[in-house]
PDB file of C-alpha atoms and ligand atoms in Angstrom:
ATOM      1  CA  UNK A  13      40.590 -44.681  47.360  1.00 98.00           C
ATOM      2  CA  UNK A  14      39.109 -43.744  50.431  1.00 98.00           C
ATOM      3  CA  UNK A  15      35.970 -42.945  51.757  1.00 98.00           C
ATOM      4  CA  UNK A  16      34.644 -43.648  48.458  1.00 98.00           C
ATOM      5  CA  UNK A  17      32.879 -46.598  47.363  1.00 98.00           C
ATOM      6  CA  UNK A  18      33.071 -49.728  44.303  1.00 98.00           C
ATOM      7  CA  UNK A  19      32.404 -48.244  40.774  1.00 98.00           C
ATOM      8  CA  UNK A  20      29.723 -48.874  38.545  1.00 96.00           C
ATOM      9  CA  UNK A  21      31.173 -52.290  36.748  1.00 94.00           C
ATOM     10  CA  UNK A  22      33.318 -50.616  33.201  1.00 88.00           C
ATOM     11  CA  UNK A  23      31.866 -47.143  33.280  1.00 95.00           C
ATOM     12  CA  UNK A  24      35.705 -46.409  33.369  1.00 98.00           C
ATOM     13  CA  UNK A  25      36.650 -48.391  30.034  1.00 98.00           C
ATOM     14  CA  UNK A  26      39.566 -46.731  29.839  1.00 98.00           C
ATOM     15  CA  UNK A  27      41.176 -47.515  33.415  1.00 98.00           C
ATOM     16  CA  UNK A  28      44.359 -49.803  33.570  1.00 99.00           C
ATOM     17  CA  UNK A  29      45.835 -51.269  36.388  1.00 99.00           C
ATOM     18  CA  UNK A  30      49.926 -51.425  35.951  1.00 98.00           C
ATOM     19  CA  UNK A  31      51.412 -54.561  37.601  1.00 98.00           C
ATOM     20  CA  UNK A  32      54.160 -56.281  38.499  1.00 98.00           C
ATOM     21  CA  UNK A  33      54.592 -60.258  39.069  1.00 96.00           C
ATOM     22  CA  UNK A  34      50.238 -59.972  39.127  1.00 97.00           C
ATOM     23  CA  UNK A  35      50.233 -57.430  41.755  1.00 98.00           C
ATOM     24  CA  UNK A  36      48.754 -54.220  41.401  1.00 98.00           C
ATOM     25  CA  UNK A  37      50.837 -50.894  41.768  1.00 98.00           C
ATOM     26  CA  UNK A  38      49.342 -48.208  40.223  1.00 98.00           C
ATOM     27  CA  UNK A  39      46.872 -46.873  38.440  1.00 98.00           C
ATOM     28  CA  UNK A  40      46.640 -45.489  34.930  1.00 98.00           C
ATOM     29  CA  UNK A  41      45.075 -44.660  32.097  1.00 98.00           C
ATOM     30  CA  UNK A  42      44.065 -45.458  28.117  1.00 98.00           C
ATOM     31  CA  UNK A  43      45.086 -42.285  25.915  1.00 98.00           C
ATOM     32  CA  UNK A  44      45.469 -43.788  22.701  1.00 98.00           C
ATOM     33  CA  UNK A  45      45.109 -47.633  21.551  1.00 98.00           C
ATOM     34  CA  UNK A  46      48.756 -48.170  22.009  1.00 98.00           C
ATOM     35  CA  UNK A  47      49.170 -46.021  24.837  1.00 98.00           C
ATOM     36  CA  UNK A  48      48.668 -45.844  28.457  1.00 98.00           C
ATOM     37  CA  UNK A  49      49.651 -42.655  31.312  1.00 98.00           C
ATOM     38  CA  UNK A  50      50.838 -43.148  34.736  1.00 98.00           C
ATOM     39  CA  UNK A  51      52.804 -41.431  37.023  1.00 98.00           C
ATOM     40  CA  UNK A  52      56.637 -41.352  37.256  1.00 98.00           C
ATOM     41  CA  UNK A  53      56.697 -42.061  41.092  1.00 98.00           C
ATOM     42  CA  UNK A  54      55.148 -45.553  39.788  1.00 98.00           C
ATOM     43  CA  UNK A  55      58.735 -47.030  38.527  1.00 98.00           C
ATOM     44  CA  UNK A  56      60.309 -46.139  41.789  1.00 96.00           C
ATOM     45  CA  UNK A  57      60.353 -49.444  43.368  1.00 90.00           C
ATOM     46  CA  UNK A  58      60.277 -51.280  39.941  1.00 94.00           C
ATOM     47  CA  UNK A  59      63.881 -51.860  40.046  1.00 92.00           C
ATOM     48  CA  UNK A  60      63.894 -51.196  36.479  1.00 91.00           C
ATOM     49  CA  UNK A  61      61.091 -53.807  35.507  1.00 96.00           C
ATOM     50  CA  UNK A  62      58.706 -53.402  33.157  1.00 97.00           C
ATOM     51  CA  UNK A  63      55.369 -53.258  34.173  1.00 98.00           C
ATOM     52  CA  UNK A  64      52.248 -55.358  33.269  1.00 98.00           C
ATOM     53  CA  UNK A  65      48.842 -53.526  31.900  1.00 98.00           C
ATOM     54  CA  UNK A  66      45.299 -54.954  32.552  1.00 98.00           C
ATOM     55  CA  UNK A  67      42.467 -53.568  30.970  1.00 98.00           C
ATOM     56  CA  UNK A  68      39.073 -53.752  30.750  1.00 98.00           C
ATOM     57  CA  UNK A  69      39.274 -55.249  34.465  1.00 98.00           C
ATOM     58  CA  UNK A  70      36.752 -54.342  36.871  1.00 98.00           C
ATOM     59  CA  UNK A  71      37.671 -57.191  39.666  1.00 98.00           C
ATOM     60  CA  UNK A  72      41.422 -57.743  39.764  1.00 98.00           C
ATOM     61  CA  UNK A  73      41.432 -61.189  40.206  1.00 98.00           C
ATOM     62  CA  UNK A  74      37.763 -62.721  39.037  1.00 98.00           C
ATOM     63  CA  UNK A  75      37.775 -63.871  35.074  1.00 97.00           C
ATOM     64  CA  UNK A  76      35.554 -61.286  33.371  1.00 96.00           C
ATOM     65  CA  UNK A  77      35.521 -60.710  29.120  1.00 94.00           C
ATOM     66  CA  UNK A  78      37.265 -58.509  27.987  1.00 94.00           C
ATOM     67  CA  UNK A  79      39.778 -58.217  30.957  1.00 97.00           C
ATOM     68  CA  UNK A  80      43.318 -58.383  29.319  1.00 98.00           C
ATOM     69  CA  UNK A  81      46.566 -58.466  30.403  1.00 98.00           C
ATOM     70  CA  UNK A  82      49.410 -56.363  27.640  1.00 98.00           C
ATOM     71  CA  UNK A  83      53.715 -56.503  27.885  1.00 98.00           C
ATOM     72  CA  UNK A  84      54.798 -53.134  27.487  1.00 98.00           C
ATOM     73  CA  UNK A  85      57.027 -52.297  24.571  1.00 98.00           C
ATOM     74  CA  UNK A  86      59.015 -49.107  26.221  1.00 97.00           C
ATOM     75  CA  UNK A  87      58.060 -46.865  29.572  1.00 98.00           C
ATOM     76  CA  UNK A  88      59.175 -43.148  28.592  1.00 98.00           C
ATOM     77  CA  UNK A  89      58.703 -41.304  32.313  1.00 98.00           C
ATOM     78  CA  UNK A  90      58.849 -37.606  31.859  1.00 98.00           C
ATOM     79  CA  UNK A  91      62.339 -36.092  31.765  1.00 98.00           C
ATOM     80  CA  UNK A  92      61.796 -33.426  34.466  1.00 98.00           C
ATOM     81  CA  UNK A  93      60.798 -36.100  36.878  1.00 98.00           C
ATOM     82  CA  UNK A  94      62.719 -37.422  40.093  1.00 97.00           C
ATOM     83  CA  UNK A  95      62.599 -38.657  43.307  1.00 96.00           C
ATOM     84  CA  UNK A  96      62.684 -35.899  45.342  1.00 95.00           C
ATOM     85  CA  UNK A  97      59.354 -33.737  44.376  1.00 96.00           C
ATOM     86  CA  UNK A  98      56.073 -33.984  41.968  1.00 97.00           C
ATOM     87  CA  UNK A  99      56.984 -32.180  39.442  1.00 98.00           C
ATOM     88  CA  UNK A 100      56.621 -33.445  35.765  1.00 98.00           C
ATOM     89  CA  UNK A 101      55.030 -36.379  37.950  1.00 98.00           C
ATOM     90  CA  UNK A 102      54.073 -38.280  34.280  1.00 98.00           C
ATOM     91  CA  UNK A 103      54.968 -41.609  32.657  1.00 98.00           C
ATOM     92  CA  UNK A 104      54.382 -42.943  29.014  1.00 98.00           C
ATOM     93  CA  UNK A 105      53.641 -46.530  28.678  1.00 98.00           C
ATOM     94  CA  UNK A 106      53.717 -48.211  24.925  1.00 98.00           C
ATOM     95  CA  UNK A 107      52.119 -51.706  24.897  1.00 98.00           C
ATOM     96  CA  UNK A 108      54.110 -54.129  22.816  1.00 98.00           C
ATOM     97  CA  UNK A 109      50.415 -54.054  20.399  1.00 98.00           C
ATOM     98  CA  UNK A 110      47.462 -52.062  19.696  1.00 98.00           C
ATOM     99  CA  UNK A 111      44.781 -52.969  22.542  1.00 98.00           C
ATOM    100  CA  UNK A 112      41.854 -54.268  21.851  1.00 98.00           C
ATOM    101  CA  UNK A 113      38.989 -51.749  21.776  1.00 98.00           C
ATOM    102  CA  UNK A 114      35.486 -52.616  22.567  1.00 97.00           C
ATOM    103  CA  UNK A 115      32.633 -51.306  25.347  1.00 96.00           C
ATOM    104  CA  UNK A 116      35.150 -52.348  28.785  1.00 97.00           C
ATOM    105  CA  UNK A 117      38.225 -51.038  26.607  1.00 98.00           C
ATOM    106  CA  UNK A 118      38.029 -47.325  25.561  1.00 98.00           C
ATOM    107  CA  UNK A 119      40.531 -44.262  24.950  1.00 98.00           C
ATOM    108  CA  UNK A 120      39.444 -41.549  27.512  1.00 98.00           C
ATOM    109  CA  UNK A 121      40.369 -37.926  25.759  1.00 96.00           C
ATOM    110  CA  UNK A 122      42.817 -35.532  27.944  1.00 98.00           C
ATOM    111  CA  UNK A 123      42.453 -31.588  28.552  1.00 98.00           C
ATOM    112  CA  UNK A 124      44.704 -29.794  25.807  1.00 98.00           C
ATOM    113  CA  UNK A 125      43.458 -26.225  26.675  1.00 98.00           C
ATOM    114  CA  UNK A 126      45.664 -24.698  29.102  1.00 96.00           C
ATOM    115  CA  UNK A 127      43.005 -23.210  31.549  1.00 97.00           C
ATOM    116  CA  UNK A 128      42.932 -24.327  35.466  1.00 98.00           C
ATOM    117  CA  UNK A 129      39.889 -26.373  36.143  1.00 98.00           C
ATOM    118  CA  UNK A 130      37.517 -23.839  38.424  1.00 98.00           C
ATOM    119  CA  UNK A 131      37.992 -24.447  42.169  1.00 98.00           C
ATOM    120  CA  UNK A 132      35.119 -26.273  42.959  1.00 98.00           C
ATOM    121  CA  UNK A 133      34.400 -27.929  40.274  1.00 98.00           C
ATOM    122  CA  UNK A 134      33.482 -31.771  41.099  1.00 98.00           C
ATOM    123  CA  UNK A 135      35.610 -34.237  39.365  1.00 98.00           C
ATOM    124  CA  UNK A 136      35.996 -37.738  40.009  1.00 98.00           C
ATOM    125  CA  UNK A 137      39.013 -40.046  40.346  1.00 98.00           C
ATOM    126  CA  UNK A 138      39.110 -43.984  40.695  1.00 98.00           C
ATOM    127  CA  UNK A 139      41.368 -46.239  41.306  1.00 98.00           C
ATOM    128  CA  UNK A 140      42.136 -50.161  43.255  1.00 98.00           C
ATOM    129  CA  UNK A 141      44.490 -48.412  45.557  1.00 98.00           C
ATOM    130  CA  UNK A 142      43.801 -48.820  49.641  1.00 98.00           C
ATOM    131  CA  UNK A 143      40.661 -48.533  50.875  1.00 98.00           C
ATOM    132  CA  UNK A 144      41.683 -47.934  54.722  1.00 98.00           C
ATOM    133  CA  UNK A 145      44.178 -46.168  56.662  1.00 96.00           C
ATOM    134  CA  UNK A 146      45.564 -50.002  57.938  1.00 97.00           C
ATOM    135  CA  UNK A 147      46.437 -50.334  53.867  1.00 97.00           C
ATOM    136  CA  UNK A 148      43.912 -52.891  52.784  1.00 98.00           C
ATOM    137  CA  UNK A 149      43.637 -53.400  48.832  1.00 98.00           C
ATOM    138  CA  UNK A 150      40.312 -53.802  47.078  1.00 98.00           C
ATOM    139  CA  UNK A 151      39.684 -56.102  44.373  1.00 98.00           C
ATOM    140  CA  UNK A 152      37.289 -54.332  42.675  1.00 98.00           C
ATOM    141  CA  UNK A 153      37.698 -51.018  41.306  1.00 98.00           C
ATOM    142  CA  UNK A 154      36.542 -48.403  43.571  1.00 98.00           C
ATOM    143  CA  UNK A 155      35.503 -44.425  42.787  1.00 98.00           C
ATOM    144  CA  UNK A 156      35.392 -41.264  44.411  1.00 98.00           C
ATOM    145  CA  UNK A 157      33.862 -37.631  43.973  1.00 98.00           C
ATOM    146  CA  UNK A 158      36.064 -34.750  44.596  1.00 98.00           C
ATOM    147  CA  UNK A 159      35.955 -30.787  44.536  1.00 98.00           C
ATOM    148  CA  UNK A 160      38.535 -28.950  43.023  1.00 98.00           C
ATOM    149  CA  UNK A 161      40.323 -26.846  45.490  1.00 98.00           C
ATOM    150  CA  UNK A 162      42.016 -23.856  44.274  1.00 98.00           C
ATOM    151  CA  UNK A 163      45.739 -23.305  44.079  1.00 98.00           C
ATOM    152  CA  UNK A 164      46.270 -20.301  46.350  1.00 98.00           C
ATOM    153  CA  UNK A 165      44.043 -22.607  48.855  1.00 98.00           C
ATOM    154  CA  UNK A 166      46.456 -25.990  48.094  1.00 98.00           C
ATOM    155  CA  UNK A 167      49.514 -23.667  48.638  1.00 98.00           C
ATOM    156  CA  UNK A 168      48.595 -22.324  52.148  1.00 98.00           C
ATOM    157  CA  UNK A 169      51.422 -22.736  54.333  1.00 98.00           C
ATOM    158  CA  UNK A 170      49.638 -25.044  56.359  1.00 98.00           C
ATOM    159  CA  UNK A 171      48.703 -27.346  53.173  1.00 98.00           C
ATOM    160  CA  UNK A 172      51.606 -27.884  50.545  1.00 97.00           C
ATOM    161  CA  UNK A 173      52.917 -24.392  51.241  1.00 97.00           C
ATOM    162  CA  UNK A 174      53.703 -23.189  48.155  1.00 98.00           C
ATOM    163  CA  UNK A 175      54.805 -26.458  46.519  1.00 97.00           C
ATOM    164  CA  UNK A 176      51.872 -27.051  44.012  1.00 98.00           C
ATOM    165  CA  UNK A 177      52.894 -25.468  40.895  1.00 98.00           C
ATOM    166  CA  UNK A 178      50.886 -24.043  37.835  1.00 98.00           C
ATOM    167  CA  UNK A 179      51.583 -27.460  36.391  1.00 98.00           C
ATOM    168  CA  UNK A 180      49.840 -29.384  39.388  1.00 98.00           C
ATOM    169  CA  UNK A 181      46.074 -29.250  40.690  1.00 98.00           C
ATOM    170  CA  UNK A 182      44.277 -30.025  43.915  1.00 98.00           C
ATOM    171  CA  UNK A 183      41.351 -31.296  45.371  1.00 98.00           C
ATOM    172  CA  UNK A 184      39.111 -31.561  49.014  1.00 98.00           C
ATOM    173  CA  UNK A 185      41.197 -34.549  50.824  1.00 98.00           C
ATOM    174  CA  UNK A 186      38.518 -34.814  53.970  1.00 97.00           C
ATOM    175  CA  UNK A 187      37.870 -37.777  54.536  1.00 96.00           C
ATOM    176  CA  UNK A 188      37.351 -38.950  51.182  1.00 98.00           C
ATOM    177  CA  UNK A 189      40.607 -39.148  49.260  1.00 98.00           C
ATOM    178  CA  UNK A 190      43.361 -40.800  46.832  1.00 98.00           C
ATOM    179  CA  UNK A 191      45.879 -43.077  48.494  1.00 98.00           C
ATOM    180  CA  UNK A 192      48.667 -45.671  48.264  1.00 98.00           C
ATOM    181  CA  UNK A 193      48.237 -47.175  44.959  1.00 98.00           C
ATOM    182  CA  UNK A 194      46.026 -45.078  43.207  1.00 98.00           C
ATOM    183  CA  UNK A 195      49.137 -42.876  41.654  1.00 98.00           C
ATOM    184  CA  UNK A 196      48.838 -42.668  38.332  1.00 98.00           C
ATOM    185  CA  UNK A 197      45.018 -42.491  37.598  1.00 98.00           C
ATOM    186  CA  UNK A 198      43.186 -39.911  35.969  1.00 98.00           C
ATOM    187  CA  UNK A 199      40.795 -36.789  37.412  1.00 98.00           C
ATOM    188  CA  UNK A 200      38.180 -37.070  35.289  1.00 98.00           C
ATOM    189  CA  UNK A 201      36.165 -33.600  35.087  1.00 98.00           C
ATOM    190  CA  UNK A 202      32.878 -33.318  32.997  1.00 96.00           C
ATOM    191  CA  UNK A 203      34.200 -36.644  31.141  1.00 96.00           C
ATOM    192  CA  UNK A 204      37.626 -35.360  30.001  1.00 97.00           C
ATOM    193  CA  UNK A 205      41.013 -36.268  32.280  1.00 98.00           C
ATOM    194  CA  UNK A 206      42.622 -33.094  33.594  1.00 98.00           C
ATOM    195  CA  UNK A 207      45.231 -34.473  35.616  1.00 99.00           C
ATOM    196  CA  UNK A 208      47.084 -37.662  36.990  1.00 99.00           C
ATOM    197  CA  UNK A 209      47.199 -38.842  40.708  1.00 98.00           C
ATOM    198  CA  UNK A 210      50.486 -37.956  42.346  1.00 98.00           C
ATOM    199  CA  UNK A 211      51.265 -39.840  45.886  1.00 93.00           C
ATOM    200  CA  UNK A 212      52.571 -35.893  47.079  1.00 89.00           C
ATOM    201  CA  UNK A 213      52.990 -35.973  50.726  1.00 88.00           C
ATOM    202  CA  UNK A 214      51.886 -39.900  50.818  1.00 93.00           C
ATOM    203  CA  UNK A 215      49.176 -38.628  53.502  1.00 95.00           C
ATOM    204  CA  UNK A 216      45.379 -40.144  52.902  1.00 98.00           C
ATOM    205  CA  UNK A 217      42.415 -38.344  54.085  1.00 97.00           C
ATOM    206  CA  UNK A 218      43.462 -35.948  55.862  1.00 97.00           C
ATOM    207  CA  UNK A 219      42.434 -32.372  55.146  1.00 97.00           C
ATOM    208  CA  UNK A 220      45.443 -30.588  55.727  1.00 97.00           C
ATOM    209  CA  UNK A 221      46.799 -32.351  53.121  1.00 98.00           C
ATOM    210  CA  UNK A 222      44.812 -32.330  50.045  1.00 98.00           C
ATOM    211  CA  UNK A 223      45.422 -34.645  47.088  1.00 98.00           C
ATOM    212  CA  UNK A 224      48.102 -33.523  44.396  1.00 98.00           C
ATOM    213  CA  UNK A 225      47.337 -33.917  40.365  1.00 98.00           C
ATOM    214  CA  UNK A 226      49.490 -33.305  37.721  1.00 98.00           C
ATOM    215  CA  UNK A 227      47.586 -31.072  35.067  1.00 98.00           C
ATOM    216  CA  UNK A 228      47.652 -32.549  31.406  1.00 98.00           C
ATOM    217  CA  UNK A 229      47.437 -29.749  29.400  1.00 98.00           C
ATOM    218  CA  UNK A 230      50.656 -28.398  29.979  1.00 98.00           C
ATOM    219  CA  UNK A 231      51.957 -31.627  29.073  1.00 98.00           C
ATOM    220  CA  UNK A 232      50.275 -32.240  25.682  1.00 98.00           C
ATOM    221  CA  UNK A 233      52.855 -31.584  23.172  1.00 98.00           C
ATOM    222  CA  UNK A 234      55.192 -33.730  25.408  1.00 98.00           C
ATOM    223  CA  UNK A 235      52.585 -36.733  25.116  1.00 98.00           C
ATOM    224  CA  UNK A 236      52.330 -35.963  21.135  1.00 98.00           C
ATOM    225  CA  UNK A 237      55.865 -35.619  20.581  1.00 98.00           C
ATOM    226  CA  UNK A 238      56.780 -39.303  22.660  1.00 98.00           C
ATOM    227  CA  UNK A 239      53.616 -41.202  20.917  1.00 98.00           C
ATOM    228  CA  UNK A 240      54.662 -39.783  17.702  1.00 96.00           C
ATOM    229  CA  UNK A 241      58.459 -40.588  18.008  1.00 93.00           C
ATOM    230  CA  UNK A 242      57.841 -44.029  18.665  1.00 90.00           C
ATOM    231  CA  UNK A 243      55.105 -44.870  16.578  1.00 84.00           C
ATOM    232  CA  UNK A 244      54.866 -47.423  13.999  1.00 67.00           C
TER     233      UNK A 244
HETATM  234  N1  E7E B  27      46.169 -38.641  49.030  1.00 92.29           N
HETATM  235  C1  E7E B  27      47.393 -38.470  48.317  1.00 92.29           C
HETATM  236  C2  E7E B  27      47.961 -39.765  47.826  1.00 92.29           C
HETATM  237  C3  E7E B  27      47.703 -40.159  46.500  1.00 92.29           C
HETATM  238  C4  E7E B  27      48.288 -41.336  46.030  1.00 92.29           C
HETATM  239  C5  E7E B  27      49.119 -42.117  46.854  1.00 92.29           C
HETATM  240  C6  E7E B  27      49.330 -41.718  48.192  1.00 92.29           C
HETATM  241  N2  E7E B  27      50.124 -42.438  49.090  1.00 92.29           N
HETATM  242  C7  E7E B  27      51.103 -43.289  48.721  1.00 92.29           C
HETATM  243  O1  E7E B  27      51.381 -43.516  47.586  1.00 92.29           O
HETATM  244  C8  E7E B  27      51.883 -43.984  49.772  1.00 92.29           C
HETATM  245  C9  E7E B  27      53.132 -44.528  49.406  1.00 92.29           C
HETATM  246  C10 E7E B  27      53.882 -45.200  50.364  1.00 92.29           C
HETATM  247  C11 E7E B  27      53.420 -45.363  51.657  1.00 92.29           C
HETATM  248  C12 E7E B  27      52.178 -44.828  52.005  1.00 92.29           C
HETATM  249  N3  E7E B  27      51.497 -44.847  53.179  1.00 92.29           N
HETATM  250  C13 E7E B  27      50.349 -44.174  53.006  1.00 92.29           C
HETATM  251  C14 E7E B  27      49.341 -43.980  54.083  1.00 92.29           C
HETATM  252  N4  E7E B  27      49.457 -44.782  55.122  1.00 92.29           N
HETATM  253  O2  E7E B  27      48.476 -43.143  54.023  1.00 92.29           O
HETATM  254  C15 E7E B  27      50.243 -43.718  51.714  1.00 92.29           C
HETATM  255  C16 E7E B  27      51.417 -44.146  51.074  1.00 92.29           C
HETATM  256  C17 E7E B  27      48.747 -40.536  48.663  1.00 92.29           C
END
């Protein structure tokens, strides 16, 4: 995150951090007790490894209750993703158990109505991915606020010209922004989770290149169909 600054200590019970070998890589989120969503761009440089889920965390590395550390059972990433764009930018995450639920461990409910967030409309997104341009990681989760930008706005030619789809959202990247490591978490609007942090165009902070979301909604009966499949 940049330009934004440390969060309030488990206001975001439902934040995971997905890591491999103890190192953080993305960010993600607690949808149901037995299920976390990320982005698909996260298993890119996995080399087919399954990743490592901490909740409740607020530091990375300082012992804190609560702060747990799941194996992950399967990692479903949606079929319409790939390397070369955002779309369908979404990936399921089973834990091999239910987690633990308590006041630093909490489900945070996702959009199912199908209607754009107004442009606008401040949201806020959070996430231990770099802090500065130079790439330095913080060990403490940090938060930012962001307005929605609209679509027709995001899709200017001199923006993402016309790449953001009806499936994707946007928001204000100046100055304060998503970056490098933050893929995956949620943009949390009036307490429900719209949309999922996509790296897009990898830029940080800079205005002409606002930050990229994948929209929920559109996704729901996707999410519902995967959790129910492999339940049990
Ligand atoms: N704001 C949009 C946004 C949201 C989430 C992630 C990112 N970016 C990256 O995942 C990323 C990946 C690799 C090298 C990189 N270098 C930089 C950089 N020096 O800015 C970013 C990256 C950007």
């Amino acid at each position: 995150i940049l330009g934004g600054r440390e969060a309030r200590p488990h206001l975001r019970p439902h934040m995971a951090s997905l890591q491999l070998d103890g190192e953080h890589i993305c960010g993600g989120f607690l949808i149901a007790e037995q299920w976390v969503l990320s982005a698909a761009h996260c298993t890119e440089e996995t080399d087919g490894k399954l990743f490592q889920v901490l909740l409740g965390a607020h530091s990375l590395t300082e012992p804190e209750p609560h702060k747990r550390l799941y194996r992950v059972r399967a990692q479903i990433p949606h079929p319409g993703s790939n390397v070369y764009n955002n779309e369908d930018d979404l990936l399921l995450l089973q834990l091999e158990e239910k987690a633990e639920l308590n006041e630093h461990v909490q489900v945070l409910p996702f959009q199912r109505e199908q209607r754009d967030v107004a442009a606008g409309t401040v949201c806020e997104v959070a996430g231990w991915g770099t802090v500065t341009h130079s790439g330095r990681r913080p060990d403490r989760l940090q938060q930012v606020e962001r307005p929605v930008l609209s679509r027709d706005e995001c899709n200017h030619r001199t923006r993402h010209d016309h790449s953001i789809t009806p499936n994707m959202m946007c928001t204000d990247s100046r100055k304060r922004d998503t970056c490098k490591g933050d893929s995956g978490g949620p943009l949390v609007c009036n307490g429900v989770a719209e949309a999922v942090v996509t790296a897009g165009s990898r830029v940080c902070g800079n205005y002409k290149k606002p930050g990229i979301y994948t929209r929920i909604a559109p996704y729901a009966a996707w999410i519902d169909r995967v959790m129910g499949a492999l339940s049990g």
